[in-house]
């Protein structure tokens, strides 16, 4: 037995209970019939002229109904006589190559066949100016040459900074359309100034280029579209902050103020840009964002297949497994940090051979006197919080909370002969 195994072998793992967490499930079923009238209102439709070549910026991961939202928008523009095309808008993702970004769109379901128009992918950008602080402002070359620009994105809290606008329309315009160079420029001064740089860059782009409108969605706790809006340039400036407040209120959460241990079965770029959403875990990659539970020790056990080796976020955890590290593509992971300038989440957490020892190490180091009283939660990932597992020490908290209910009583966590969870 190795020294690490010796150190954790006697640490007890608590029995767990299955808990259902009730979040607001309101969602839009007939998305097309909800979106189309909002596209057809005069403030939007009046901007679209026959023959216009219109660039539609698409590219954020994990958006609910993205293909449908895009296809409805494309058809609306085509019915008005315009010639829309898609521009991948995802900063440096897809390995920061034109083909890589086209592939990312295909992974998201966005192809010429599914949305009904051409996709023009390039990493070339045009500089349209610079901010008073000297930061250059870039736009994708195809979008810059178009007769009009449209942006599709959801509005949600960012994971590394706080501001009146975080992830949404303005971020898509400034960082998404700016491609790798724009993402690099916007991140260069760090997340400390992101709350002012993102809107400033977006406003400059909208002022210098023929920006037509944005299609903004807000999702519920189950990542289903609950609200969809179309917004002109003026409406984005005026209304995006209020939609962010609404998105924050709908965010799923762990209803515990303090946890000794949080176990996360899987992280990945398809779950969050940070591998796991810090708004859920309370562990942020920068000091410029806050919220969520106070977690003493956090362990991540595996990496999703869809993440393709990008283990960004593993460094935010205290412990991980050899299995996750074996799946890690360091080049992809480190490229993430080099672009965002935030490199702590790309470090490798303390690594144990299997799930059981990783959990035991987390409990051993969580700074409590009696290990059997550990306040521990296990979740599948930060997207799926409707069903969680809690240790015995948290049952009173669950019973007191109106949004949580125990649906399966205490049981031992099942491990296989290799020490991995079944």
Short mmCIF file of C-alpha atoms in Angstrom, two decimals:
data_model
loop_
_atom_site.label_atom_id
_atom_site.label_comp_id
_atom_site.label_asym_id
_atom_site.label_seq_id
_atom_site.Cartn_x
_atom_site.Cartn_y
_atom_site.Cartn_z
CA UNK A 1 0.00 0.00 0.00
CA UNK A 2 1.37 3.41 -0.96
CA UNK A 3 1.77 6.28 1.49
CA UNK A 4 -1.30 8.13 0.14
CA UNK A 5 -3.51 5.04 0.51
CA UNK A 6 -2.16 4.59 4.04
CA UNK A 7 -3.09 8.17 4.93
CA UNK A 8 -6.71 7.91 3.79
CA UNK A 9 -7.61 4.22 4.28
CA UNK A 10 -9.36 4.70 7.65
CA UNK A 11 -11.33 7.81 6.70
CA UNK A 12 -15.05 6.93 6.83
CA UNK A 13 -17.28 7.80 3.88
CA UNK A 14 -20.74 8.86 5.12
CA UNK A 15 -24.01 7.26 4.11
CA UNK A 16 -25.88 9.39 1.59
CA UNK A 17 -29.54 10.16 0.95
CA UNK A 18 -31.10 11.06 -2.40
CA UNK A 19 -32.70 14.51 -2.46
CA UNK A 20 -35.01 16.11 -5.02
CA UNK A 21 -34.53 19.84 -5.49
CA UNK A 22 -37.50 21.76 -6.85
CA UNK A 23 -36.76 24.63 -9.23
CA UNK A 24 -39.06 26.74 -11.43
CA UNK A 25 -39.73 24.62 -14.55
CA UNK A 26 -41.52 27.28 -16.63
CA UNK A 27 -40.44 26.91 -20.27
CA UNK A 28 -41.46 27.92 -23.80
CA UNK A 29 -42.76 24.95 -25.78
CA UNK A 30 -43.74 26.61 -29.07
CA UNK A 31 -40.53 28.55 -29.56
CA UNK A 32 -41.12 29.53 -33.19
CA UNK A 33 -44.54 31.03 -32.50
CA UNK A 34 -43.08 32.96 -29.55
CA UNK A 35 -40.03 34.26 -31.45
CA UNK A 36 -41.49 35.09 -34.86
CA UNK A 37 -43.85 37.93 -33.73
CA UNK A 38 -40.92 39.48 -31.86
CA UNK A 39 -38.82 39.38 -35.04
CA UNK A 40 -41.71 40.82 -37.06
CA UNK A 41 -42.25 43.90 -34.88
CA UNK A 42 -41.50 47.14 -36.71
CA UNK A 43 -38.41 48.08 -34.65
CA UNK A 44 -36.72 44.88 -35.89
CA UNK A 45 -38.32 44.10 -39.27
CA UNK A 46 -37.95 47.72 -40.39
CA UNK A 47 -34.15 47.38 -40.31
CA UNK A 48 -34.07 44.44 -42.78
CA UNK A 49 -34.01 45.39 -46.48
CA UNK A 50 -34.17 43.04 -49.50
CA UNK A 51 -30.75 42.05 -50.83
CA UNK A 52 -28.90 42.78 -47.57
CA UNK A 53 -26.10 40.34 -46.74
CA UNK A 54 -26.52 39.71 -43.01
CA UNK A 55 -23.99 38.02 -40.70
CA UNK A 56 -25.58 36.05 -37.86
CA UNK A 57 -23.20 35.54 -34.92
CA UNK A 58 -23.71 32.09 -33.35
CA UNK A 59 -21.41 30.01 -31.22
CA UNK A 60 -22.04 29.82 -27.47
CA UNK A 61 -22.05 26.27 -26.15
CA UNK A 62 -24.94 24.63 -24.38
CA UNK A 63 -27.77 26.91 -25.50
CA UNK A 64 -31.17 25.27 -25.39
CA UNK A 65 -32.95 25.20 -28.78
CA UNK A 66 -30.01 26.95 -30.50
CA UNK A 67 -30.63 25.27 -33.87
CA UNK A 68 -34.32 26.18 -33.77
CA UNK A 69 -33.70 29.80 -32.71
CA UNK A 70 -31.12 30.17 -35.48
CA UNK A 71 -33.30 28.51 -38.15
CA UNK A 72 -36.32 30.71 -37.29
CA UNK A 73 -34.13 33.84 -37.46
CA UNK A 74 -32.57 32.76 -40.78
CA UNK A 75 -35.99 32.08 -42.34
CA UNK A 76 -37.35 35.43 -41.10
CA UNK A 77 -34.43 37.24 -42.79
CA UNK A 78 -34.79 35.21 -45.99
CA UNK A 79 -38.56 35.89 -46.12
CA UNK A 80 -37.72 39.59 -45.89
CA UNK A 81 -35.50 39.22 -49.00
CA UNK A 82 -32.16 39.30 -47.16
CA UNK A 83 -29.22 36.90 -47.60
CA UNK A 84 -28.20 35.71 -44.14
CA UNK A 85 -25.09 33.63 -43.37
CA UNK A 86 -23.67 32.27 -40.12
CA UNK A 87 -20.40 33.50 -38.59
CA UNK A 88 -18.94 31.29 -35.81
CA UNK A 89 -18.62 33.66 -32.84
CA UNK A 90 -16.74 31.99 -30.02
CA UNK A 91 -13.54 33.91 -29.38
CA UNK A 92 -10.68 31.38 -29.46
CA UNK A 93 -12.66 28.14 -29.14
CA UNK A 94 -12.27 25.31 -31.63
CA UNK A 95 -8.50 25.50 -31.35
CA UNK A 96 -8.65 29.08 -32.72
CA UNK A 97 -8.85 27.81 -36.32
CA UNK A 98 -11.51 28.46 -38.97
CA UNK A 99 -12.12 24.75 -39.51
CA UNK A 100 -12.12 24.07 -35.77
CA UNK A 101 -14.82 26.70 -35.25
CA UNK A 102 -16.91 25.26 -38.08
CA UNK A 103 -16.62 21.88 -36.35
CA UNK A 104 -17.71 23.36 -33.01
CA UNK A 105 -20.82 24.73 -34.74
CA UNK A 106 -21.50 21.30 -36.24
CA UNK A 107 -21.19 19.78 -32.75
CA UNK A 108 -23.83 22.28 -31.63
CA UNK A 109 -26.06 21.11 -34.49
CA UNK A 110 -25.50 24.23 -36.62
CA UNK A 111 -24.86 23.24 -40.25
CA UNK A 112 -25.96 24.59 -43.62
CA UNK A 113 -28.61 21.85 -43.74
CA UNK A 114 -30.07 22.45 -40.26
CA UNK A 115 -30.34 26.24 -40.38
CA UNK A 116 -30.80 26.80 -44.11
CA UNK A 117 -27.92 29.14 -44.91
CA UNK A 118 -24.19 29.26 -45.56
CA UNK A 119 -21.55 29.24 -42.81
CA UNK A 120 -18.53 31.50 -43.35
CA UNK A 121 -15.72 30.66 -40.95
CA UNK A 122 -12.52 32.65 -40.70
CA UNK A 123 -10.18 33.73 -37.91
CA UNK A 124 -9.30 36.93 -39.80
CA UNK A 125 -10.50 40.10 -38.12
CA UNK A 126 -10.71 43.80 -38.91
CA UNK A 127 -9.70 46.37 -36.30
CA UNK A 128 -12.37 49.03 -36.09
CA UNK A 129 -10.85 51.23 -33.41
CA UNK A 130 -9.56 51.24 -29.87
CA UNK A 131 -10.94 52.11 -26.47
CA UNK A 132 -9.66 55.18 -24.56
CA UNK A 133 -7.53 52.76 -22.46
CA UNK A 134 -5.75 51.62 -25.65
CA UNK A 135 -7.44 48.21 -26.08
CA UNK A 136 -7.96 47.40 -29.77
CA UNK A 137 -11.46 46.42 -30.91
CA UNK A 138 -11.82 43.70 -33.56
CA UNK A 139 -14.64 42.22 -35.65
CA UNK A 140 -14.73 39.06 -37.77
CA UNK A 141 -13.85 39.96 -41.38
CA UNK A 142 -17.05 38.50 -42.85
CA UNK A 143 -19.25 40.24 -40.29
CA UNK A 144 -17.37 43.51 -40.80
CA UNK A 145 -18.02 43.40 -44.55
CA UNK A 146 -21.73 42.49 -44.23
CA UNK A 147 -24.64 44.91 -44.70
CA UNK A 148 -25.93 44.00 -41.27
CA UNK A 149 -25.13 42.00 -38.13
CA UNK A 150 -27.40 39.88 -35.92
CA UNK A 151 -26.33 38.21 -32.66
CA UNK A 152 -27.90 35.14 -31.01
CA UNK A 153 -27.03 34.28 -27.41
CA UNK A 154 -28.50 33.53 -24.01
CA UNK A 155 -28.13 35.93 -21.11
CA UNK A 156 -26.64 34.49 -17.93
CA UNK A 157 -24.21 35.29 -15.11
CA UNK A 158 -20.50 35.13 -15.95
CA UNK A 159 -18.22 32.86 -13.98
CA UNK A 160 -15.26 35.21 -13.49
CA UNK A 161 -16.56 38.77 -13.11
CA UNK A 162 -19.59 40.74 -11.93
CA UNK A 163 -21.14 43.70 -13.74
CA UNK A 164 -24.36 45.16 -15.13
CA UNK A 165 -23.86 42.92 -18.15
CA UNK A 166 -21.98 39.63 -18.00
CA UNK A 167 -22.59 36.79 -20.49
CA UNK A 168 -25.05 37.76 -23.19
CA UNK A 169 -25.49 40.14 -26.09
CA UNK A 170 -22.62 42.52 -25.42
CA UNK A 171 -20.14 39.72 -24.64
CA UNK A 172 -21.10 37.95 -27.88
CA UNK A 173 -20.54 41.17 -29.85
CA UNK A 174 -17.20 42.08 -28.21
CA UNK A 175 -15.56 38.68 -27.59
CA UNK A 176 -17.50 36.26 -29.82
CA UNK A 177 -17.32 38.34 -32.99
CA UNK A 178 -13.79 39.47 -32.10
CA UNK A 179 -12.54 35.88 -32.55
CA UNK A 180 -9.21 34.90 -30.99
CA UNK A 181 -7.73 38.41 -31.32
CA UNK A 182 -10.79 40.05 -29.79
CA UNK A 183 -10.96 37.52 -26.96
CA UNK A 184 -7.27 38.04 -26.28
CA UNK A 185 -7.61 41.84 -26.28
CA UNK A 186 -10.66 41.81 -24.03
CA UNK A 187 -8.98 39.44 -21.56
CA UNK A 188 -5.60 41.19 -21.68
CA UNK A 189 -6.27 43.61 -18.83
CA UNK A 190 -7.86 40.82 -16.81
CA UNK A 191 -11.32 40.14 -15.46
CA UNK A 192 -10.97 43.04 -13.02
CA UNK A 193 -11.89 45.43 -15.85
CA UNK A 194 -14.09 43.09 -17.91
CA UNK A 195 -17.33 44.64 -16.59
CA UNK A 196 -16.38 47.94 -18.25
CA UNK A 197 -14.42 46.66 -21.28
CA UNK A 198 -17.11 44.28 -22.61
CA UNK A 199 -19.86 46.94 -22.90
CA UNK A 200 -17.39 49.57 -24.16
CA UNK A 201 -16.16 47.28 -26.97
CA UNK A 202 -19.71 46.19 -27.85
CA UNK A 203 -20.96 49.79 -28.02
CA UNK A 204 -18.06 50.73 -30.30
CA UNK A 205 -18.77 47.80 -32.64
CA UNK A 206 -22.51 48.63 -32.73
CA UNK A 207 -21.71 52.29 -33.43
CA UNK A 208 -19.22 51.56 -36.25
CA UNK A 209 -20.94 48.64 -37.97
CA UNK A 210 -24.54 48.16 -39.19
CA UNK A 211 -25.78 46.24 -36.13
CA UNK A 212 -29.42 45.20 -36.69
CA UNK A 213 -30.63 43.27 -33.63
CA UNK A 214 -29.96 40.55 -31.09
CA UNK A 215 -32.00 37.47 -30.18
CA UNK A 216 -31.61 36.83 -26.45
CA UNK A 217 -32.81 33.82 -24.52
CA UNK A 218 -33.02 33.31 -20.76
CA UNK A 219 -33.04 29.73 -19.46
CA UNK A 220 -34.57 28.17 -16.37
CA UNK A 221 -32.75 26.00 -13.81
CA UNK A 222 -33.06 23.00 -16.15
CA UNK A 223 -31.43 24.89 -19.06
CA UNK A 224 -34.68 25.21 -20.98
CA UNK A 225 -35.66 28.48 -22.68
CA UNK A 226 -38.11 30.30 -20.42
CA UNK A 227 -37.94 33.70 -22.12
CA UNK A 228 -36.91 34.91 -25.58
CA UNK A 229 -36.56 38.52 -26.70
CA UNK A 230 -35.43 40.46 -29.77
CA UNK A 231 -33.51 43.66 -29.06
CA UNK A 232 -32.31 46.61 -31.10
CA UNK A 233 -28.98 48.25 -30.26
CA UNK A 234 -30.74 50.73 -27.96
CA UNK A 235 -32.75 47.97 -26.28
CA UNK A 236 -29.62 45.91 -25.63
CA UNK A 237 -28.00 48.84 -23.83
CA UNK A 238 -31.22 49.55 -21.92
CA UNK A 239 -32.61 46.08 -21.16
CA UNK A 240 -29.75 43.56 -20.99
CA UNK A 241 -28.99 44.38 -17.30
CA UNK A 242 -32.61 43.61 -16.29
CA UNK A 243 -32.55 40.30 -18.20
CA UNK A 244 -29.34 39.38 -16.36
CA UNK A 245 -31.08 39.98 -13.02
CA UNK A 246 -33.88 37.66 -14.18
CA UNK A 247 -31.38 35.01 -15.33
CA UNK A 248 -29.60 35.11 -11.96
CA UNK A 249 -32.89 34.60 -10.11
CA UNK A 250 -33.62 31.49 -12.23
CA UNK A 251 -30.16 29.97 -11.78
CA UNK A 252 -30.13 26.53 -10.14
CA UNK A 253 -28.29 26.42 -6.84
CA UNK A 254 -27.18 24.27 -3.96
CA UNK A 255 -29.32 25.47 -1.06
CA UNK A 256 -26.57 25.15 1.55
CA UNK A 257 -24.53 28.05 2.91
CA UNK A 258 -21.59 25.91 4.00
CA UNK A 259 -20.33 22.48 2.90
CA UNK A 260 -17.33 20.54 4.16
CA UNK A 261 -17.04 18.52 0.94
CA UNK A 262 -18.53 18.82 -2.54
CA UNK A 263 -18.09 15.86 -4.89
CA UNK A 264 -18.68 16.49 -8.61
CA UNK A 265 -18.87 13.39 -10.81
CA UNK A 266 -17.96 15.16 -14.06
CA UNK A 267 -16.67 18.44 -15.43
CA UNK A 268 -16.36 19.55 -19.06
CA UNK A 269 -16.52 22.44 -21.52
CA UNK A 270 -19.99 21.28 -22.58
CA UNK A 271 -21.14 21.84 -18.98
CA UNK A 272 -19.51 25.22 -18.41
CA UNK A 273 -16.68 27.27 -19.89
CA UNK A 274 -15.08 26.67 -16.49
CA UNK A 275 -15.71 22.92 -16.55
CA UNK A 276 -18.19 23.40 -13.71
CA UNK A 277 -20.22 26.53 -13.05
CA UNK A 278 -18.64 28.53 -10.20
CA UNK A 279 -22.03 30.16 -9.57
CA UNK A 280 -23.08 26.70 -8.31
CA UNK A 281 -19.89 25.60 -6.55
CA UNK A 282 -18.93 28.96 -5.03
CA UNK A 283 -15.37 28.37 -6.33
CA UNK A 284 -14.43 31.14 -8.74
CA UNK A 285 -11.36 31.31 -10.99
CA UNK A 286 -10.84 35.01 -10.14
CA UNK A 287 -11.45 37.23 -7.10
CA UNK A 288 -13.85 39.41 -9.13
CA UNK A 289 -16.92 37.18 -8.83
CA UNK A 290 -18.73 35.79 -5.81
CA UNK A 291 -21.82 33.88 -4.67
CA UNK A 292 -22.78 30.29 -3.91
CA UNK A 293 -21.90 28.05 -0.96
CA UNK A 294 -18.74 28.17 1.13
CA UNK A 295 -17.08 24.83 0.22
CA UNK A 296 -14.08 23.68 2.25
CA UNK A 297 -12.91 20.87 -0.06
CA UNK A 298 -14.05 20.03 -3.58
CA UNK A 299 -13.29 16.95 -5.70
CA UNK A 300 -13.95 16.33 -9.40
CA UNK A 301 -13.96 12.71 -10.53
CA UNK A 302 -14.18 12.61 -14.34
CA UNK A 303 -14.09 14.58 -17.60
CA UNK A 304 -16.93 14.46 -20.14
CA UNK A 305 -16.26 12.91 -23.52
CA UNK A 306 -17.62 16.07 -25.22
CA UNK A 307 -14.90 18.19 -23.58
CA UNK A 308 -12.36 16.49 -25.89
CA UNK A 309 -9.60 16.61 -23.29
CA UNK A 310 -10.06 20.26 -22.24
CA UNK A 311 -9.99 19.94 -18.44
CA UNK A 312 -10.20 23.67 -17.70
CA UNK A 313 -11.56 23.99 -14.17
CA UNK A 314 -9.78 21.00 -12.65
CA UNK A 315 -7.45 23.43 -10.86
CA UNK A 316 -10.40 25.03 -9.08
CA UNK A 317 -10.93 21.71 -7.28
CA UNK A 318 -8.73 20.46 -4.44
CA UNK A 319 -8.70 16.81 -5.53
CA UNK A 320 -9.17 14.78 -8.69
CA UNK A 321 -8.71 11.24 -9.99
CA UNK A 322 -6.02 9.66 -12.12
CA UNK A 323 -8.81 8.78 -14.57
CA UNK A 324 -9.56 12.46 -15.20
CA UNK A 325 -5.89 13.38 -15.54
CA UNK A 326 -5.39 10.56 -18.07
CA UNK A 327 -8.17 12.06 -20.22
CA UNK A 328 -6.70 15.57 -20.06
CA UNK A 329 -5.27 17.14 -23.21
CA UNK A 330 -2.80 19.58 -21.71
CA UNK A 331 -2.36 21.59 -24.90
CA UNK A 332 -6.11 22.27 -25.20
CA UNK A 333 -6.43 22.90 -21.48
CA UNK A 334 -3.47 25.28 -21.28
CA UNK A 335 -4.55 27.14 -24.45
CA UNK A 336 -7.73 28.00 -22.55
CA UNK A 337 -5.70 29.67 -19.80
CA UNK A 338 -3.35 31.42 -22.20
CA UNK A 339 -6.31 33.09 -23.93
CA UNK A 340 -8.35 33.94 -20.83
CA UNK A 341 -5.18 34.85 -18.81
CA UNK A 342 -6.66 32.87 -15.90
CA UNK A 343 -4.34 29.92 -15.39
CA UNK A 344 -5.19 28.63 -11.90
CA UNK A 345 -8.12 26.50 -13.24
CA UNK A 346 -5.81 24.70 -15.71
CA UNK A 347 -3.47 23.40 -12.99
CA UNK A 348 -3.84 19.77 -12.01
CA UNK A 349 -5.48 19.26 -8.61
CA UNK A 350 -3.99 16.80 -6.09
CA UNK A 351 -4.54 13.46 -7.84
CA UNK A 352 -5.59 10.18 -6.20
CA UNK A 353 -5.82 6.74 -7.90
CA UNK A 354 -9.61 6.27 -7.70
CA UNK A 355 -12.95 7.77 -6.66
CA UNK A 356 -12.97 6.29 -3.15
CA UNK A 357 -9.55 7.61 -2.17
CA UNK A 358 -10.31 10.99 -3.76
CA UNK A 359 -13.46 11.28 -1.62
CA UNK A 360 -11.60 10.08 1.48
CA UNK A 361 -8.82 12.65 0.89
CA UNK A 362 -11.45 15.40 0.62
CA UNK A 363 -13.03 14.35 3.93
CA UNK A 364 -9.66 13.95 5.68
CA UNK A 365 -8.63 17.52 4.82
CA UNK A 366 -11.95 19.36 5.30
CA UNK A 367 -11.02 20.63 8.79
CA UNK A 368 -13.66 19.00 10.95
CA UNK A 369 -13.17 17.09 14.21
CA UNK A 370 -15.57 14.19 13.62
CA UNK A 371 -15.38 12.82 10.07
CA UNK A 372 -18.70 10.98 10.40
CA UNK A 373 -20.43 14.38 10.74
CA UNK A 374 -19.12 15.62 7.39
CA UNK A 375 -21.50 17.94 5.53
CA UNK A 376 -21.05 16.42 2.08
CA UNK A 377 -22.96 16.80 -1.20
CA UNK A 378 -22.47 14.80 -4.38
CA UNK A 379 -23.76 16.04 -7.74
CA UNK A 380 -23.47 14.63 -11.26
CA UNK A 381 -22.39 18.00 -12.72
CA UNK A 382 -23.34 21.66 -12.30
CA UNK A 383 -26.01 21.46 -15.01
CA UNK A 384 -28.02 18.71 -13.32
CA UNK A 385 -29.07 19.75 -9.83
CA UNK A 386 -32.65 18.50 -9.72
CA UNK A 387 -31.40 15.35 -7.98
CA UNK A 388 -28.47 15.39 -5.55
CA UNK A 389 -27.02 13.22 -2.78
CA UNK A 390 -26.44 14.55 0.74
CA UNK A 391 -24.77 13.10 3.83
CA UNK A 392 -26.61 12.41 7.08
CA UNK A 393 -25.31 15.63 8.67
CA UNK A 394 -27.26 17.67 6.07
CA UNK A 395 -30.64 15.96 6.48
CA UNK A 396 -31.93 18.56 8.97
CA UNK A 397 -31.09 21.35 6.50
CA UNK A 398 -32.97 19.47 3.77
CA UNK A 399 -36.05 18.91 5.95
CA UNK A 400 -36.18 22.61 6.87
CA UNK A 401 -35.92 23.81 3.26
CA UNK A 402 -39.14 24.31 1.22
CA UNK A 403 -37.45 23.44 -2.10
CA UNK A 404 -35.80 20.16 -1.04
CA UNK A 405 -37.19 16.75 -0.15
CA UNK A 406 -35.59 13.39 0.69
CA UNK A 407 -36.77 10.74 -1.78
CA UNK A 408 -34.45 7.88 -0.85
CA UNK A 409 -33.16 7.23 2.67
CA UNK A 410 -29.55 6.73 3.74
CA UNK A 411 -27.39 4.18 1.89
CA UNK A 412 -23.70 3.37 1.46
CA UNK A 413 -22.05 4.70 -1.72
CA UNK A 414 -21.33 1.68 -3.95
CA UNK A 415 -17.74 1.18 -5.17
CA UNK A 416 -16.32 -1.48 -7.50
CA UNK A 417 -13.16 -3.52 -6.82
CA UNK A 418 -11.03 -0.72 -8.29
CA UNK A 419 -12.43 1.78 -5.78
CA UNK A 420 -14.53 3.63 -8.38
CA UNK A 421 -18.20 4.54 -7.96
CA UNK A 422 -20.64 2.23 -9.64
#
